[in-house]
Amino acid sequence: MQATMTFWHKEWLAAWRNYHVLILAVVFVIFGIEAPLMAKLMPDLMKLALGNQLPIKLPQPTSSDSWQQFYKNTSQIGIFLLALIFSGSVSQEVSSGTLVNLVTKGLPRYAVIMAKYLVAVVQWVIAIGGSFLITWGYTAYYFPDDKSPHVWLAIWPVLLFGLFFIAVVLLGSTLINSNYAGFLVAALVFAGLALLNYVKAVKRWNPLALVTDNLDLVRGTEKITHILPACGVTVVAALVILGVTIWTFNRKRL
Amino acid sequence: MAILELQRVTKQFGDQRVLKGLDLTVPTGSIFGFVGENGAGKTTTMKLILGLDTLDSGQITVAGQPVRYGQTVTNQVVGYLPDVPAYYGYMTPTEYLTLCGRLTGMHQPDLAQRITQMLKTVDLPQNRHRIHGFSRGMKQRLGIAQALLNRPQLLICDEPTSALDPNGRSEFLDLLASLRGEMTILFSTHILTDVERISDQVGILHDGVLQVQGDLAALKRQYAQSQVQLKFASPTIAKQAVAAIARPAVQTGVHVTVPFQDDYGTMVEATLRALLAANVVPLAVDRQETSLEDIFREVTACRQQ
Amino acid sequence: MHNSDLFFNNLPLVVPLMLLELGLLVAALVSLYRRKTVRHGNRLIWTLAIVLVQPFGAIAYFIFGREVD
């Protein structure tokens, strides 16, 4: 525990000095502002693009448009940015040999993985949370309608999916000594889950539901209970993958 | 008592047997030179001692405690300087040493004091400069600081001098020698003169086992091949000398080597008398000492035959 | 309706966005010129990417171009 805390401090210093915190903060704040902005601009942009001769009247943007943009950004770009940033987290330390010294000094190997995982999770929670609050504020101000009754419900599945996705990235980074292994493995897993969605029977159990059904959750057209099985699978999978990562790392030559 | 003991240690990578029943004993308080050719398995042995890799069979004990892979009890008494130390470039030396100190169980304010002291010892400035701008030599010195930080009983250095220039090497050896009495030191090298300069104990690793190990002075006596080398003005004169000496002698160019078992004084006296009688005068008479290199050549050569 | 209207009607959204991108641009350029070397490409290419392709150029620089230590 003591060692995990020590290594946790080291990981934060690394995240800070390697500009990872800065990148995540800037990108997710941009996401937070961009969602309501795009929703607000959309009719005007369409008008500019198509000219004023447009016969049909464009519908006024709603809060739902803002949230649609938000979940598109976070679950399609944000989560991959996270994967990219933590992609070399383990592999880079193994290939450069920086851990040899620390492990010989008494750093338990599980502490390396646990600290890296927790630091990534905290960064994810802060990033997504901050981004959410910004969108929430602007959306409430610009679109005070009743189109998004369950705003506070829909964000939790995204957070949960992050726990799973970060575990996959760390596993990839531990298995293969390449800087982009973590990202590639995570992308492959994401693609695999997307393919799995074509099987109707597993849709409710597929972790991917946690980042695809958010808009329906916001609008209230889908109940959270519908994706509870997927939430369960995601949490269990995250824990199992984290366990496998530690097991693999315990057997790795540093 | 021995601070480090390896018994019948074997290790193989794929079908290559690197260690074939290695026995190694490092007496407490000694400076042990661990000699072997590149690729003989010195680094592997050290990683096993540190619990960084798994043993195939055999046992390793550090300060009476068995070493287990991934378990770090024994590492609290060991300091390790890797051959190429790798650091986090985004840290300052102070931050890195603080990380190391915390992991070995040191606490503030003792830790901060010790870091200031160690940085002074290895002559690194204590400021905001980060490690990524450090030269090779500075990194090596930081390596020493981190290895000595928790006042280890046993210091293990892997090829510590091979990357340093002659001055750096000399300074480093002086530093190691100055630690005599404070801790036991095991250092690997393929530079034999380094061992002769500071070690009192030596072990030669060849073909997966220690071919010799023990007190350097005793080994020299054991392997001593007493011989005298005479130098002459020309090969022709040297040839005449061999004929005149009337005992077994080997000529190589202008040199004549005469092995002997008896007393040095009587042997040289007899030889010189014989030479003078034949009107042959040597330019130089040289008593040859056994060097570690001779021992190394002998033990590695006889195994190859 | 003009482009400038789009801008001035949405100041509370546009101004923070522009400040963020400006900040990122400056941080990336400072980091780039404090280092001697970069990964993938050279300084000129990264400078152009950071300045011309906002904000992706700067983000890409921090992830791919910055020398890791």
XYZ file of C-alpha atoms in Angstrom:
628
model
C 0.000 0.000 0.000
C 2.820 2.345 1.001
C 4.672 1.465 -2.207
C 1.534 1.951 -4.322
C 1.158 5.442 -2.856
C 4.812 6.233 -3.555
C 4.489 5.078 -7.138
C 1.194 6.942 -7.457
C 3.037 10.173 -6.661
C 5.619 9.330 -9.310
C 2.886 8.672 -11.875
C 1.265 12.047 -11.198
C 4.576 13.799 -11.584
C 5.053 11.983 -14.900
C 1.542 12.860 -16.083
C 2.127 16.485 -15.193
C 5.632 16.927 -16.585
C 4.928 14.970 -19.779
C 1.997 17.339 -20.468
C -0.545 14.488 -20.283
C -2.652 16.389 -17.766
C -2.510 19.492 -19.947
C -3.605 17.631 -23.094
C -6.481 15.878 -21.370
C -7.636 19.051 -19.658
C -7.553 21.189 -22.799
C -9.206 18.593 -25.023
C -11.983 17.767 -22.594
C -12.709 21.414 -21.811
C -12.883 22.007 -25.575
C -15.329 19.103 -25.827
C -17.371 20.586 -23.021
C -17.693 23.966 -24.772
C -17.931 22.614 -28.282
C -21.031 20.486 -27.662
C -23.435 23.369 -26.921
C -21.643 25.607 -29.442
C -22.099 23.150 -32.297
C -25.727 22.602 -31.339
C -26.323 26.337 -31.330
C -24.494 27.006 -34.579
C -25.883 24.084 -36.536
C -28.947 25.857 -38.050
C -26.886 28.950 -38.909
C -24.124 26.862 -40.433
C -26.650 24.952 -42.529
C -28.111 28.247 -43.698
C -24.683 29.556 -44.671
C -23.869 26.355 -46.494
C -27.139 25.940 -48.316
C -28.084 29.567 -48.851
C -31.249 31.372 -47.828
C -33.350 29.808 -50.545
C -33.956 26.748 -48.409
C -37.692 26.048 -48.628
C -38.068 23.979 -45.453
C -37.738 25.628 -42.070
C -34.912 24.212 -39.972
C -35.961 23.024 -36.515
C -34.640 25.022 -33.556
C -31.730 23.256 -31.792
C -32.512 21.643 -28.433
C -30.599 20.461 -25.400
C -30.712 17.004 -26.913
C -28.539 18.173 -29.838
C -26.006 19.518 -27.375
C -25.809 16.209 -25.503
C -25.639 14.272 -28.735
C -22.525 16.232 -29.682
C -21.085 15.759 -26.193
C -21.386 11.966 -26.203
C -20.139 11.738 -29.767
C -16.991 13.643 -28.826
C -16.250 11.918 -25.546
C -17.004 8.339 -26.511
C -15.603 8.448 -30.031
C -12.599 10.744 -29.703
C -12.054 11.328 -25.986
C -11.741 7.711 -24.992
C -9.231 7.035 -27.777
C -7.198 10.058 -26.775
C -7.067 8.539 -23.299
C -5.924 5.214 -24.802
C -3.255 7.003 -26.827
C -1.895 8.872 -23.830
C -1.624 5.779 -21.632
C -0.589 3.511 -24.488
C 3.104 3.364 -23.579
C 2.522 3.514 -19.842
C 4.011 0.090 -19.073
C 5.821 -0.811 -22.301
C 7.934 2.321 -22.290
C 9.159 1.704 -18.757
C 9.932 -1.925 -19.549
C 11.840 -1.187 -22.741
C 13.848 1.655 -21.226
C 14.590 -0.292 -18.049
C 13.477 2.418 -15.629
C 11.682 -0.059 -13.388
C 14.693 -2.321 -12.737
C 16.104 0.047 -10.174
C 12.834 0.579 -8.361
C 11.834 -3.085 -8.284
C 15.209 -4.042 -6.825
C 14.614 -1.422 -4.176
C 11.462 -3.131 -3.040
C 8.691 -1.805 -5.283
C 6.216 -4.696 -5.615
C 5.184 -5.299 -9.198
C 1.460 -5.185 -8.494
C 1.957 -1.661 -7.131
C 3.244 -0.530 -10.532
C 0.078 -1.651 -12.308
C -2.285 -0.528 -9.533
C -0.783 2.962 -9.355
C -0.792 3.377 -13.121
C -4.382 2.189 -13.296
C -5.626 4.412 -10.507
C -3.862 7.509 -11.803
C -5.344 6.924 -15.264
C -8.798 6.364 -13.794
C -8.642 9.560 -11.742
C -7.534 11.541 -14.789
C -10.401 10.033 -16.770
C -12.967 10.826 -14.086
C -11.773 14.416 -13.745
C -11.611 14.914 -17.510
C -15.024 13.508 -18.249
C -16.548 15.076 -15.132
C -15.197 18.535 -15.934
C -16.264 18.272 -19.531
C -19.735 17.127 -18.456
C -20.193 20.011 -16.023
C -19.215 22.572 -18.664
C -21.656 21.162 -21.211
C -24.286 20.877 -18.519
C -23.918 24.547 -17.558
C -24.011 25.940 -21.081
C -26.807 23.601 -22.144
C -28.981 24.572 -19.198
C -28.377 28.240 -20.050
C -28.862 28.125 -23.833
C -31.429 25.326 -24.151
C -33.747 25.421 -21.128
C -36.115 22.820 -22.595
C -37.490 19.474 -21.420
C -35.853 17.382 -24.131
C -33.163 15.952 -21.816
C -34.774 14.859 -18.557
C -32.055 12.381 -17.445
C -28.842 14.351 -17.927
C -27.256 13.170 -14.675
C -27.979 9.514 -15.330
C -26.385 9.100 -18.746
C -22.871 10.093 -17.734
C -22.247 7.168 -15.352
C -22.037 4.451 -18.019
C -19.339 6.478 -19.840
C -17.303 6.705 -16.646
C -17.710 2.984 -16.097
C -16.640 2.173 -19.633
C -13.470 4.184 -19.015
C -12.533 1.860 -16.118
C -12.784 -1.080 -18.493
C -11.015 0.627 -21.384
C -8.043 1.774 -19.293
C -7.575 -1.800 -18.027
C -7.465 -3.003 -21.649
C -4.895 -0.348 -22.566
C -2.656 -1.352 -19.637
C -2.962 -5.033 -20.550
C -1.917 -4.298 -24.138
C 0.952 -2.160 -22.903
C 2.080 -4.965 -20.574
C 1.769 -7.760 -23.132
C 3.646 -6.106 -25.975
C 6.778 -3.965 -25.700
C 5.743 -1.280 -28.111
C 4.668 2.293 -27.466
C 1.480 1.939 -29.453
C 0.552 -1.577 -28.318
C -1.801 -0.343 -25.614
C -3.690 1.840 -28.055
C -3.858 -0.805 -30.776
C -5.069 -3.544 -28.434
C -7.731 -1.178 -27.057
C -8.820 -0.186 -30.569
C -9.060 -3.856 -31.573
C -11.143 -4.642 -28.493
C -13.408 -1.685 -29.313
C -13.817 -2.914 -32.895
C -14.460 -6.449 -31.660
C -17.213 -5.223 -29.349
C -18.725 -3.233 -32.213
C -18.831 -6.401 -34.342
C -20.380 -8.286 -31.442
C -23.230 -5.786 -31.467
C -24.534 -7.356 -34.685
C -25.594 -10.315 -32.574
C -28.930 -9.113 -31.162
C -28.896 -11.461 -28.181
C -25.709 -10.036 -26.621
C -26.485 -6.348 -27.183
C -27.747 -5.799 -23.669
C -24.606 -7.459 -22.288
C -22.120 -5.698 -24.500
C -19.960 -3.110 -22.656
C -20.179 -0.976 -25.774
C -23.782 -0.150 -24.810
C -22.299 2.080 -22.121
C -21.023 4.517 -24.722
C -23.634 4.091 -27.454
C -26.941 4.363 -25.601
C -26.252 7.592 -23.712
C -28.448 9.868 -25.802
C -31.422 7.508 -25.376
C -30.759 7.554 -21.653
C -30.669 11.371 -21.615
C -33.919 11.633 -23.574
C -35.573 9.013 -21.429
C -36.321 6.739 -24.390
C -34.242 4.027 -22.722
C -34.207 3.070 -19.066
C -30.884 2.536 -17.280
C -32.118 -0.917 -16.284
C -31.903 -1.875 -19.939
C -28.111 -1.692 -19.923
C -27.542 -2.885 -16.354
C -26.334 -6.287 -17.627
C -23.750 -4.514 -19.781
C -22.682 -2.448 -16.756
C -22.182 -5.655 -14.791
C -20.142 -7.233 -17.580
C -18.022 -4.091 -17.865
C -17.137 -3.974 -14.173
C -16.336 -7.684 -14.015
C -14.311 -7.491 -17.224
C -12.366 -4.490 -15.904
C -11.450 -6.358 -12.713
C -10.515 -9.562 -14.565
C -8.387 -7.690 -17.099
C -6.662 -5.765 -14.317
C -5.933 -9.094 -12.597
C -4.568 -10.617 -15.796
C -2.394 -7.539 -16.316
C -0.860 -7.886 -12.850
C -0.377 -11.636 -13.405
C 1.356 -10.980 -16.735
C 3.508 -8.212 -15.317
C 4.601 -10.460 -12.433
C 6.110 -12.828 -14.981
C 7.685 -10.232 -17.205
C 11.431 -9.793 -17.470
C 12.275 -6.190 -16.712
C 30.224 -15.361 7.571
C 29.409 -14.849 3.926
C 26.964 -12.093 3.076
C 26.151 -13.654 -0.280
C 26.052 -17.311 -1.182
C 25.013 -19.053 -4.388
C 24.690 -22.824 -4.354
C 24.446 -24.943 -7.502
C 22.591 -22.221 -9.376
C 21.460 -23.075 -12.885
C 19.729 -20.877 -15.410
C 18.937 -21.446 -19.011
C 17.417 -19.275 -21.712
C 15.745 -21.408 -24.352
C 18.231 -24.214 -24.971
C 21.225 -22.121 -24.000
C 22.536 -23.065 -20.571
C 24.043 -19.896 -19.163
C 24.755 -21.040 -15.596
C 25.557 -24.687 -14.942
C 25.616 -25.147 -11.202
C 27.267 -21.923 -10.110
C 28.710 -21.806 -6.586
C 29.747 -18.396 -5.374
C 30.615 -17.140 -1.911
C 31.242 -13.492 -1.139
C 32.772 -13.063 2.333
C 31.426 -10.160 4.380
C 33.592 -7.078 4.096
C 35.387 -8.058 0.942
C 35.621 -6.321 -2.420
C 34.829 -9.130 -4.782
C 35.821 -8.865 -8.452
C 33.497 -10.965 -10.575
C 35.338 -11.609 -13.784
C 34.216 -13.168 -17.050
C 34.095 -12.602 -20.759
C 31.202 -10.665 -22.270
C 28.204 -12.955 -22.364
C 29.582 -15.318 -19.726
C 26.491 -14.749 -17.564
C 27.633 -12.056 -15.137
C 24.561 -9.868 -15.592
C 22.279 -12.911 -15.391
C 23.895 -13.917 -12.108
C 23.362 -10.433 -10.702
C 19.728 -10.322 -11.772
C 19.204 -13.653 -10.023
C 20.799 -12.319 -6.852
C 18.442 -9.338 -6.987
C 15.380 -11.516 -7.533
C 14.743 -9.934 -10.925
C 14.707 -13.287 -12.679
C 13.760 -16.839 -11.740
C 16.239 -19.590 -10.858
C 15.978 -22.934 -12.647
C 17.528 -24.662 -9.654
C 19.852 -23.969 -6.750
C 19.695 -21.476 -3.934
C 20.811 -17.925 -3.273
C 21.048 -16.376 0.176
C 21.751 -12.742 0.980
C 22.696 -12.014 4.597
C 21.312 -15.403 5.598
C 17.940 -14.883 3.905
C 16.934 -16.829 0.803
C 16.261 -14.764 -2.330
C 12.886 -15.349 -3.949
C 11.787 -13.997 -7.304
C 9.619 -10.926 -6.899
C 10.100 -10.866 -3.118
C 12.030 -7.947 -1.900
C 13.014 -8.710 1.669
C 16.656 -9.231 0.757
C 16.762 -6.142 -1.440
C 16.582 -3.863 1.574
C 20.186 -4.801 2.396
C 21.402 -4.627 -1.202
C 22.324 -1.613 -3.304
C 22.457 -2.145 -7.046
C 24.143 -0.173 -9.796
C 22.979 -1.465 -13.206
C 25.370 -1.421 -16.171
C 23.248 1.199 -17.951
C 21.172 2.974 -15.292
C 17.845 4.229 -16.658
C 16.062 7.106 -14.939
C 12.984 9.231 -15.343
C 14.295 12.190 -17.315
C 11.502 14.446 -16.111
C 12.691 14.238 -12.511
C 15.430 16.135 -10.742
C 18.081 14.007 -8.991
C 16.564 14.968 -5.643
C 13.116 13.804 -6.729
C 14.500 10.540 -8.073
C 16.465 9.827 -4.919
C 13.402 10.660 -2.815
C 11.431 8.067 -4.802
C 14.197 5.486 -4.265
C 14.491 6.296 -0.576
C 10.752 5.978 0.048
C 10.717 2.587 -1.665
C 13.492 1.281 0.560
C 11.549 2.414 3.606
C 13.437 5.587 4.482
C 11.584 8.512 6.001
C 11.900 12.279 6.204
C 13.830 14.157 7.540
C 16.576 11.507 7.507
C 15.965 10.940 3.800
C 16.386 14.588 2.790
C 19.607 14.820 4.784
C 20.954 11.628 3.276
C 20.120 12.819 -0.268
C 22.002 16.096 0.233
C 24.928 14.106 1.603
C 24.935 11.561 -1.255
C 24.698 14.222 -3.979
C 27.690 15.918 -2.408
C 29.594 12.606 -2.289
C 29.082 11.940 -5.995
C 29.586 15.622 -6.855
C 26.204 16.369 -8.420
C 24.587 19.786 -7.893
C 21.331 19.847 -5.956
C 19.156 22.102 -8.112
C 16.149 22.156 -10.432
C 17.968 20.613 -13.417
C 16.244 17.497 -14.682
C 17.973 14.215 -15.434
C 17.242 14.219 -19.179
C 20.030 16.713 -19.745
C 22.625 14.623 -17.888
C 25.780 13.223 -19.477
C 26.735 9.582 -19.265
C 29.155 10.229 -16.439
C 26.612 12.229 -14.433
C 24.091 9.415 -14.803
C 26.692 6.935 -13.568
C 27.321 9.126 -10.525
C 23.617 9.423 -9.828
C 23.593 5.622 -10.099
C 26.099 5.396 -7.266
C 24.086 7.835 -5.191
C 20.908 5.766 -5.543
C 22.758 2.510 -4.866
C 24.342 3.816 -1.657
C 21.323 5.806 -0.498
C 19.935 3.339 2.030
C 23.380 2.398 3.399
C 23.310 -1.155 1.995
C 25.357 -3.984 3.469
C 26.062 -5.340 0.019
C 26.707 -3.212 -3.064
C 26.349 -4.882 -6.446
C 27.772 -3.122 -9.495
C 27.340 -4.468 -13.005
C 30.245 -3.497 -15.292
C 30.496 -0.124 -13.567
C 33.629 1.073 -15.324
C 33.171 -0.146 -18.879
C 31.371 2.981 -20.104
C 33.644 5.510 -18.399
C 36.697 7.294 -19.771
C 40.069 6.577 -18.089
C 39.724 9.469 -15.636
C 36.166 8.583 -14.737
C 37.205 4.968 -14.292
C 40.019 5.834 -11.980
C 37.774 8.105 -9.896
C 35.109 5.453 -9.723
C 37.562 2.781 -8.560
C 38.869 5.121 -5.877
C 35.302 5.677 -4.709
C 34.661 1.927 -4.509
C 37.927 1.370 -2.675
C 37.002 4.108 -0.188
C 33.901 2.121 0.761
C 35.996 -0.774 2.026
C 35.029 -1.540 5.594
C 31.615 0.121 5.256
C 30.072 -2.541 3.052
C 30.736 -5.621 0.991
C 31.114 -4.946 -2.719
C 30.531 -7.325 -5.602
C 31.402 -5.881 -8.979
C 31.520 -7.524 -12.352
C 33.966 -6.565 -15.045
C 35.959 -7.830 -17.958
C 38.709 -5.332 -17.241
C 41.196 -7.335 -15.188
C 43.353 -4.420 -14.117
C 40.324 -2.916 -12.322
C 40.044 -6.065 -10.244
C 43.748 -6.151 -9.454
C 43.591 -2.545 -8.388
C 40.898 -2.757 -5.721
C 39.691 -6.332 -5.134
C 40.806 -8.678 -2.439
C 38.584 -11.519 -3.601
C 38.081 -12.686 -7.137
C 35.891 -15.181 -8.957
C 36.276 -16.126 -12.596
C 33.078 -17.138 -14.363
C 33.572 -19.267 -17.428
C 31.446 -21.885 -19.117
C 28.608 -21.529 -16.601
C 30.578 -22.132 -13.416
C 33.145 -20.325 -11.303
C 36.464 -21.750 -12.432
C 38.354 -20.214 -9.538
C 37.429 -18.136 -6.588
C 39.157 -16.910 -3.533
C 41.701 -14.522 -2.129
C 43.503 -12.750 -4.963
C 46.946 -12.954 -3.334
C 46.508 -16.651 -2.533
C 45.396 -17.375 -6.070
C 48.460 -15.662 -7.434
C 50.662 -17.865 -5.264
C 48.737 -20.953 -6.290
C 48.963 -20.199 -9.981
C 52.449 -18.730 -9.732
C 54.739 -19.956 -12.445
C 58.071 -18.672 -11.320
C 60.120 -17.630 -14.252
C 62.838 -15.191 -15.166
C 62.972 -13.404 -18.433
C 66.293 -12.402 -19.913
C 66.682 -9.918 -22.728
C 69.521 -9.954 -25.220
C 70.770 -7.622 -27.928
C 69.813 -9.916 -30.807
C 68.096 -13.259 -31.454
C 71.461 -14.812 -32.360
C 72.907 -13.930 -28.969
C 69.708 -15.175 -27.350
C 70.181 -18.481 -29.106
C 73.752 -18.758 -27.792
C 72.397 -17.994 -24.346
C 69.904 -20.866 -24.438
C 72.747 -23.238 -25.271
C 74.928 -21.804 -22.502
C 72.398 -21.833 -19.670
C 72.274 -25.637 -19.434
C 68.739 -25.818 -18.085
C 65.312 -25.731 -19.773
C 64.787 -22.340 -21.430
C 62.539 -21.002 -24.137
C 63.625 -18.419 -26.657
C 61.226 -15.969 -28.300
C 63.072 -13.378 -30.398
C 65.485 -11.484 -28.182
C 63.861 -12.882 -25.008
C 64.717 -16.060 -23.153
C 62.371 -17.342 -20.487
C 63.742 -19.602 -17.763
C 61.278 -21.363 -15.429
C 62.483 -22.397 -11.991
C 61.286 -24.196 -8.871
C 64.226 -23.543 -6.542
C 65.248 -20.328 -4.844
C 65.323 -17.230 -7.043
C 68.751 -16.055 -5.865
C 70.643 -19.295 -6.443
C 68.944 -19.819 -9.789
C 69.839 -16.354 -11.108
C 73.373 -16.639 -9.804
C 73.902 -19.970 -11.577
C 72.378 -18.705 -14.792
C 74.431 -15.518 -14.895
C 77.646 -17.461 -14.148
C 76.908 -19.782 -17.059
C 76.228 -16.834 -19.372
C 79.392 -14.969 -18.351
C 81.424 -18.127 -18.871
C 80.085 -18.251 -22.439
C 80.739 -14.516 -22.923
C 77.071 -13.691 -23.331
C 75.734 -10.620 -21.512
C 71.993 -10.080 -20.967
C 70.597 -6.555 -21.362
C 67.956 -7.108 -18.721
C 66.981 -9.660 -16.120
C 63.349 -9.587 -15.180
C 61.543 -11.608 -12.574
C 57.986 -12.150 -13.840
C 55.016 -11.800 -11.494
C 51.865 -13.805 -12.028
C 49.069 -11.478 -13.036
C 45.342 -12.029 -12.873
C 45.466 -12.125 -16.638
C 47.708 -15.205 -16.511
C 45.302 -16.919 -14.143
C 42.354 -15.901 -16.305
C 44.021 -17.235 -19.449
C 44.954 -20.453 -17.771
C 41.518 -21.264 -16.325
C 39.599 -20.249 -19.430
C 42.018 -22.023 -21.774
C 42.128 -25.369 -20.003
C 38.351 -25.609 -20.137
C 38.271 -25.024 -23.830
C 40.495 -27.987 -24.629
C -26.453 37.074 -41.645
C -22.663 37.168 -41.560
C -19.872 35.085 -40.117
C -19.167 37.850 -37.661
C -22.696 37.492 -36.302
C -22.037 33.846 -35.550
C -19.002 35.006 -33.634
C -20.530 37.864 -31.665
C -23.769 36.018 -30.861
C -21.810 33.246 -29.143
C -19.084 35.110 -27.285
C -19.443 33.121 -24.011
C -18.679 29.970 -25.979
C -16.191 31.207 -28.556
C -13.924 33.293 -26.327
C -12.979 30.484 -23.882
C -12.398 28.169 -26.839
C -10.051 30.616 -28.503
C -8.168 31.266 -25.268
C -7.704 27.527 -24.741
C -6.385 26.984 -28.233
C -4.075 29.953 -27.911
C -2.763 28.601 -24.606
C -2.172 25.190 -26.106
C -0.413 26.739 -29.088
C 1.953 28.704 -26.861
C 2.646 25.706 -24.593
C 3.426 23.494 -27.596
C 5.730 26.045 -29.207
C 7.575 26.712 -25.947
C 8.045 22.978 -25.395
C 9.161 22.495 -29.007
C 11.795 25.223 -28.871
C 13.150 24.255 -25.464
C 14.069 20.821 -26.800
C 16.955 20.046 -29.103
C 15.282 17.121 -30.841
C 11.843 15.846 -31.797
C 10.471 12.457 -32.743
C 8.922 11.876 -36.180
C 9.905 14.712 -38.473
C 11.680 17.953 -37.656
C 11.050 21.218 -35.862
C 9.821 23.085 -38.928
C 7.179 20.471 -39.733
C 5.960 20.465 -36.138
C 5.923 24.269 -35.995
C 3.734 24.372 -39.093
C 1.472 21.645 -37.727
C 1.078 23.411 -34.369
C 0.344 26.822 -35.886
C -1.772 25.820 -38.874
C -3.786 22.839 -37.639
C -5.344 23.990 -34.397
C -5.743 22.410 -31.956
C -4.834 18.992 -33.363
C -1.314 19.960 -34.377
C -0.386 20.876 -30.808
C -2.034 17.773 -29.342
C -0.310 15.538 -31.894
C 2.987 17.236 -31.084
C 2.637 16.499 -27.361
C 1.711 12.857 -27.988
C 3.920 11.937 -30.953
C 6.462 14.664 -31.527
C 7.785 15.507 -28.087
C 10.952 13.685 -27.083
C 10.043 11.416 -24.178
C 12.286 11.441 -21.147
